[in-house]
mmCIF file with all atom_site columns, C-alpha atoms in Angstrom:
data_model
loop_
_atom_site.group_PDB
_atom_site.id
_atom_site.type_symbol
_atom_site.label_atom_id
_atom_site.label_alt_id
_atom_site.label_comp_id
_atom_site.label_asym_id
_atom_site.label_entity_id
_atom_site.label_seq_id
_atom_site.pdbx_PDB_ins_code
_atom_site.Cartn_x
_atom_site.Cartn_y
_atom_site.Cartn_z
_atom_site.occupancy
_atom_site.B_iso_or_equiv
_atom_site.pdbx_formal_charge
_atom_site.auth_seq_id
_atom_site.auth_comp_id
_atom_site.auth_asym_id
_atom_site.auth_atom_id
_atom_site.pdbx_PDB_model_num
ATOM 1  C CA . UNK A 1 1  ? 16.463 1.938  -6.144  1.00 0.00 ? 279 UNK A CA 1
ATOM 2  C CA . UNK A 1 2  ? 19.025 3.075  -3.580  1.00 0.00 ? 280 UNK A CA 1
ATOM 3  C CA . UNK A 1 3  ? 21.696 2.972  -6.278  1.00 0.00 ? 281 UNK A CA 1
ATOM 4  C CA . UNK A 1 4  ? 19.553 5.159  -8.545  1.00 0.00 ? 282 UNK A CA 1
ATOM 5  C CA . UNK A 1 5  ? 19.074 7.673  -5.738  1.00 0.00 ? 283 UNK A CA 1
ATOM 6  C CA . UNK A 1 6  ? 22.803 7.760  -4.982  1.00 0.00 ? 284 UNK A CA 1
ATOM 7  C CA . UNK A 1 7  ? 23.683 8.088  -8.679  1.00 0.00 ? 285 UNK A CA 1
ATOM 8  C CA . UNK A 1 8  ? 21.286 11.016 -9.149  1.00 0.00 ? 286 UNK A CA 1
ATOM 9  C CA . UNK A 1 9  ? 22.610 12.773 -6.051  1.00 0.00 ? 287 UNK A CA 1
ATOM 10 C CA . UNK A 1 10 ? 26.187 12.208 -7.211  1.00 0.00 ? 288 UNK A CA 1
ATOM 11 C CA . UNK A 1 11 ? 25.463 13.640 -10.670 1.00 0.00 ? 289 UNK A CA 1
ATOM 12 C CA . UNK A 1 12 ? 23.786 16.703 -9.201  1.00 0.00 ? 290 UNK A CA 1
ATOM 13 C CA . UNK A 1 13 ? 26.671 17.206 -6.745  1.00 0.00 ? 291 UNK A CA 1
ATOM 14 C CA . UNK A 1 14 ? 29.270 17.001 -9.527  1.00 0.00 ? 292 UNK A CA 1
ATOM 15 C CA . UNK A 1 15 ? 27.352 19.520 -11.646 1.00 0.00 ? 293 UNK A CA 1
ATOM 16 C CA . UNK A 1 16 ? 27.021 21.774 -8.580  1.00 0.00 ? 294 UNK A CA 1
ATOM 17 C CA . UNK A 1 17 ? 30.784 21.717 -7.923  1.00 0.00 ? 295 UNK A CA 1
ATOM 18 C CA . UNK A 1 18 ? 31.601 22.342 -11.588 1.00 0.00 ? 296 UNK A CA 1
ATOM 19 C CA . UNK A 1 19 ? 29.253 25.332 -11.578 1.00 0.00 ? 297 UNK A CA 1
ATOM 20 C CA . UNK A 1 20 ? 30.844 26.703 -8.385  1.00 0.00 ? 298 UNK A CA 1
ATOM 21 C CA . UNK A 1 21 ? 34.306 26.358 -9.961  1.00 0.00 ? 299 UNK A CA 1
ATOM 22 C CA . UNK A 1 22 ? 33.085 28.106 -13.128 1.00 0.00 ? 300 UNK A CA 1
ATOM 23 C CA . UNK A 1 23 ? 31.509 30.983 -11.183 1.00 0.00 ? 301 UNK A CA 1
ATOM 24 C CA . UNK A 1 24 ? 34.580 31.531 -9.005  1.00 0.00 ? 302 UNK A CA 1
ATOM 25 C CA . UNK A 1 25 ? 36.897 31.314 -11.998 1.00 0.00 ? 303 UNK A CA 1
ATOM 26 C CA . UNK A 1 26 ? 34.800 33.862 -13.917 1.00 0.00 ? 304 UNK A CA 1
ATOM 27 C CA . UNK A 1 27 ? 35.122 36.286 -10.994 1.00 0.00 ? 305 UNK A CA 1
ATOM 28 C CA . UNK A 1 28 ? 38.874 35.756 -10.829 1.00 0.00 ? 306 UNK A CA 1
ATOM 29 C CA . UNK A 1 29 ? 39.214 36.338 -14.566 1.00 0.00 ? 307 UNK A CA 1
ATOM 30 C CA . UNK A 1 30 ? 37.038 39.471 -14.477 1.00 0.00 ? 308 UNK A CA 1
ATOM 31 C CA . UNK A 1 31 ? 39.033 40.929 -11.549 1.00 0.00 ? 309 UNK A CA 1
ATOM 32 C CA . UNK A 1 32 ? 42.257 40.078 -13.433 1.00 0.00 ? 310 UNK A CA 1
ATOM 33 C CA . UNK A 1 33 ? 43.557 37.683 -10.789 1.00 0.00 ? 311 UNK A CA 1
ATOM 34 C CA . UNK A 1 34 ? 43.754 34.964 -13.454 1.00 0.00 ? 312 UNK A CA 1
ATOM 35 C CA . UNK A 1 35 ? 44.969 35.562 -16.985 1.00 0.00 ? 313 UNK A CA 1
ATOM 36 C CA . UNK A 1 36 ? 43.502 33.646 -19.931 1.00 0.00 ? 314 UNK A CA 1
ATOM 37 C CA . UNK A 1 37 ? 46.852 33.881 -21.735 1.00 0.00 ? 315 UNK A CA 1
ATOM 38 C CA . UNK A 1 38 ? 48.243 31.281 -19.337 1.00 0.00 ? 316 UNK A CA 1
ATOM 39 C CA . UNK A 1 39 ? 47.824 27.831 -20.946 1.00 0.00 ? 317 UNK A CA 1
ATOM 40 C CA . UNK A 1 40 ? 46.551 25.984 -17.850 1.00 0.00 ? 318 UNK A CA 1
ATOM 41 C CA . UNK A 1 41 ? 44.037 28.691 -16.953 1.00 0.00 ? 319 UNK A CA 1
ATOM 42 C CA . UNK A 1 42 ? 42.866 28.849 -20.556 1.00 0.00 ? 320 UNK A CA 1
ATOM 43 C CA . UNK A 1 43 ? 42.393 25.076 -20.807 1.00 0.00 ? 321 UNK A CA 1
ATOM 44 C CA . UNK A 1 44 ? 40.444 24.893 -17.544 1.00 0.00 ? 322 UNK A CA 1
ATOM 45 C CA . UNK A 1 45 ? 38.278 27.882 -18.487 1.00 0.00 ? 323 UNK A CA 1
ATOM 46 C CA . UNK A 1 46 ? 37.391 26.613 -21.953 1.00 0.00 ? 324 UNK A CA 1
ATOM 47 C CA . UNK A 1 47 ? 36.835 23.096 -20.590 1.00 0.00 ? 325 UNK A CA 1
ATOM 48 C CA . UNK A 1 48 ? 34.364 24.382 -17.999 1.00 0.00 ? 326 UNK A CA 1
ATOM 49 C CA . UNK A 1 49 ? 32.649 26.507 -20.651 1.00 0.00 ? 327 UNK A CA 1
ATOM 50 C CA . UNK A 1 50 ? 32.301 23.487 -22.949 1.00 0.00 ? 328 UNK A CA 1
ATOM 51 C CA . UNK A 1 51 ? 30.790 21.425 -20.131 1.00 0.00 ? 329 UNK A CA 1
ATOM 52 C CA . UNK A 1 52 ? 28.296 24.040 -18.984 1.00 0.00 ? 330 UNK A CA 1
ATOM 53 C CA . UNK A 1 53 ? 27.330 25.765 -22.242 1.00 0.00 ? 331 UNK A CA 1
ATOM 54 C CA . UNK A 1 54 ? 24.685 23.129 -23.197 1.00 0.00 ? 332 UNK A CA 1
ATOM 55 C CA . UNK A 1 55 ? 22.944 23.809 -19.877 1.00 0.00 ? 333 UNK A CA 1
ATOM 56 C CA . UNK A 1 56 ? 23.321 27.586 -20.021 1.00 0.00 ? 334 UNK A CA 1
ATOM 57 C CA . UNK A 1 57 ? 22.355 27.770 -23.696 1.00 0.00 ? 335 UNK A CA 1
ATOM 58 C CA . UNK A 1 58 ? 18.969 26.176 -23.103 1.00 0.00 ? 336 UNK A CA 1
ATOM 59 C CA . UNK A 1 59 ? 18.277 28.479 -20.170 1.00 0.00 ? 337 UNK A CA 1
ATOM 60 C CA . UNK A 1 60 ? 19.306 31.589 -22.155 1.00 0.00 ? 338 UNK A CA 1
ATOM 61 C CA . UNK A 1 61 ? 16.609 30.793 -24.726 1.00 0.00 ? 339 UNK A CA 1
ATOM 62 C CA . UNK A 1 62 ? 13.931 31.512 -22.109 1.00 0.00 ? 340 UNK A CA 1
ATOM 63 C CA . UNK A 1 63 ? 15.551 34.477 -20.335 1.00 0.00 ? 341 UNK A CA 1
ATOM 64 C CA . UNK A 1 64 ? 15.173 38.054 -21.539 1.00 0.00 ? 342 UNK A CA 1
ATOM 65 C CA . UNK A 1 65 ? 18.238 39.863 -22.865 1.00 0.00 ? 343 UNK A CA 1
ATOM 66 C CA . UNK A 1 66 ? 19.817 41.711 -19.927 1.00 0.00 ? 344 UNK A CA 1
ATOM 67 C CA . UNK A 1 67 ? 22.844 43.126 -21.722 1.00 0.00 ? 345 UNK A CA 1
ATOM 68 C CA . UNK A 1 68 ? 26.106 42.277 -20.010 1.00 0.00 ? 346 UNK A CA 1
ATOM 69 C CA . UNK A 1 69 ? 24.461 40.451 -17.100 1.00 0.00 ? 347 UNK A CA 1
ATOM 70 C CA . UNK A 1 70 ? 24.159 36.707 -17.658 1.00 0.00 ? 348 UNK A CA 1
ATOM 71 C CA . UNK A 1 71 ? 21.497 35.191 -15.408 1.00 0.00 ? 349 UNK A CA 1
ATOM 72 C CA . UNK A 1 72 ? 21.732 31.662 -16.840 1.00 0.00 ? 350 UNK A CA 1
ATOM 73 C CA . UNK A 1 73 ? 24.258 30.415 -14.227 1.00 0.00 ? 351 UNK A CA 1
ATOM 74 C CA . UNK A 1 74 ? 22.052 31.720 -11.413 1.00 0.00 ? 352 UNK A CA 1
ATOM 75 C CA . UNK A 1 75 ? 18.944 30.027 -12.823 1.00 0.00 ? 353 UNK A CA 1
ATOM 76 C CA . UNK A 1 76 ? 20.847 26.758 -13.388 1.00 0.00 ? 354 UNK A CA 1
ATOM 77 C CA . UNK A 1 77 ? 22.247 26.926 -9.862  1.00 0.00 ? 355 UNK A CA 1
ATOM 78 C CA . UNK A 1 78 ? 18.761 27.389 -8.381  1.00 0.00 ? 356 UNK A CA 1
ATOM 79 C CA . UNK A 1 79 ? 17.376 24.510 -10.479 1.00 0.00 ? 357 UNK A CA 1
ATOM 80 C CA . UNK A 1 80 ? 20.183 22.209 -9.253  1.00 0.00 ? 358 UNK A CA 1
ATOM 81 C CA . UNK A 1 81 ? 19.424 23.125 -5.638  1.00 0.00 ? 359 UNK A CA 1
ATOM 82 C CA . UNK A 1 82 ? 15.689 22.509 -6.149  1.00 0.00 ? 360 UNK A CA 1
ATOM 83 C CA . UNK A 1 83 ? 16.338 19.121 -7.801  1.00 0.00 ? 361 UNK A CA 1
ATOM 84 C CA . UNK A 1 84 ? 18.664 18.045 -4.964  1.00 0.00 ? 362 UNK A CA 1
ATOM 85 C CA . UNK A 1 85 ? 16.089 19.071 -2.361  1.00 0.00 ? 363 UNK A CA 1
ATOM 86 C CA . UNK A 1 86 ? 13.300 17.249 -4.230  1.00 0.00 ? 364 UNK A CA 1
ATOM 87 C CA . UNK A 1 87 ? 15.443 14.097 -4.290  1.00 0.00 ? 365 UNK A CA 1
ATOM 88 C CA . UNK A 1 88 ? 16.127 14.269 -0.571  1.00 0.00 ? 366 UNK A CA 1
ATOM 89 C CA . UNK A 1 89 ? 12.469 14.981 0.230   1.00 0.00 ? 367 UNK A CA 1
ATOM 90 C CA . UNK A 1 90 ? 11.490 11.838 -1.696  1.00 0.00 ? 368 UNK A CA 1
ATOM 91 C CA . UNK A 1 91 ? 14.322 9.644  -0.446  1.00 0.00 ? 369 UNK A CA 1
ATOM 92 C CA . UNK A 1 92 ? 11.816 7.327  1.236   1.00 0.00 ? 370 UNK A CA 1
ATOM 93 C CA . UNK A 1 93 ? 10.564 6.285  -2.191  1.00 0.00 ? 371 UNK A CA 1
ATOM 94 C CA . UNK A 1 94 ? 14.058 5.199  -3.201  1.00 0.00 ? 372 UNK A CA 1
ATOM 95 C CA . UNK A 1 95 ? 14.733 3.399  0.063   1.00 0.00 ? 373 UNK A CA 1
ATOM 96 C CA . UNK A 1 96 ? 11.411 1.566  -0.069  1.00 0.00 ? 374 UNK A CA 1
ATOM 97 C CA . UNK A 1 97 ? 9.878  3.218  2.997   1.00 0.00 ? 375 UNK A CA 1
ATOM 98 C CA . UNK A 1 98 ? 6.297  4.297  2.501   1.00 0.00 ? 376 UNK A CA 1
ATOM 99 C CA . UNK A 1 99 ? 5.697  7.485  4.445   1.00 0.00 ? 377 UNK A CA 1
#
């Protein structure tokens, strides 16, 4: 069970870091620090979009249309934080300690 706990935490941490990279990169692109015409920047940007779009797409189905403001990354980020905290609060279950 410890391995399951560690695997779940690792998966959530990787998703969290990918989302942070995507958010920071979107800011840099919007403020014209990065240019999508550069091949490396373009490949990283479209790769991150392809990884995160299945998550964001499902969340966008439930959110109201807010025009140019996309709230899906914020909602996904909050859900990841809640899932990580729930795992750590129930770590005793995975380690076999009845509390």
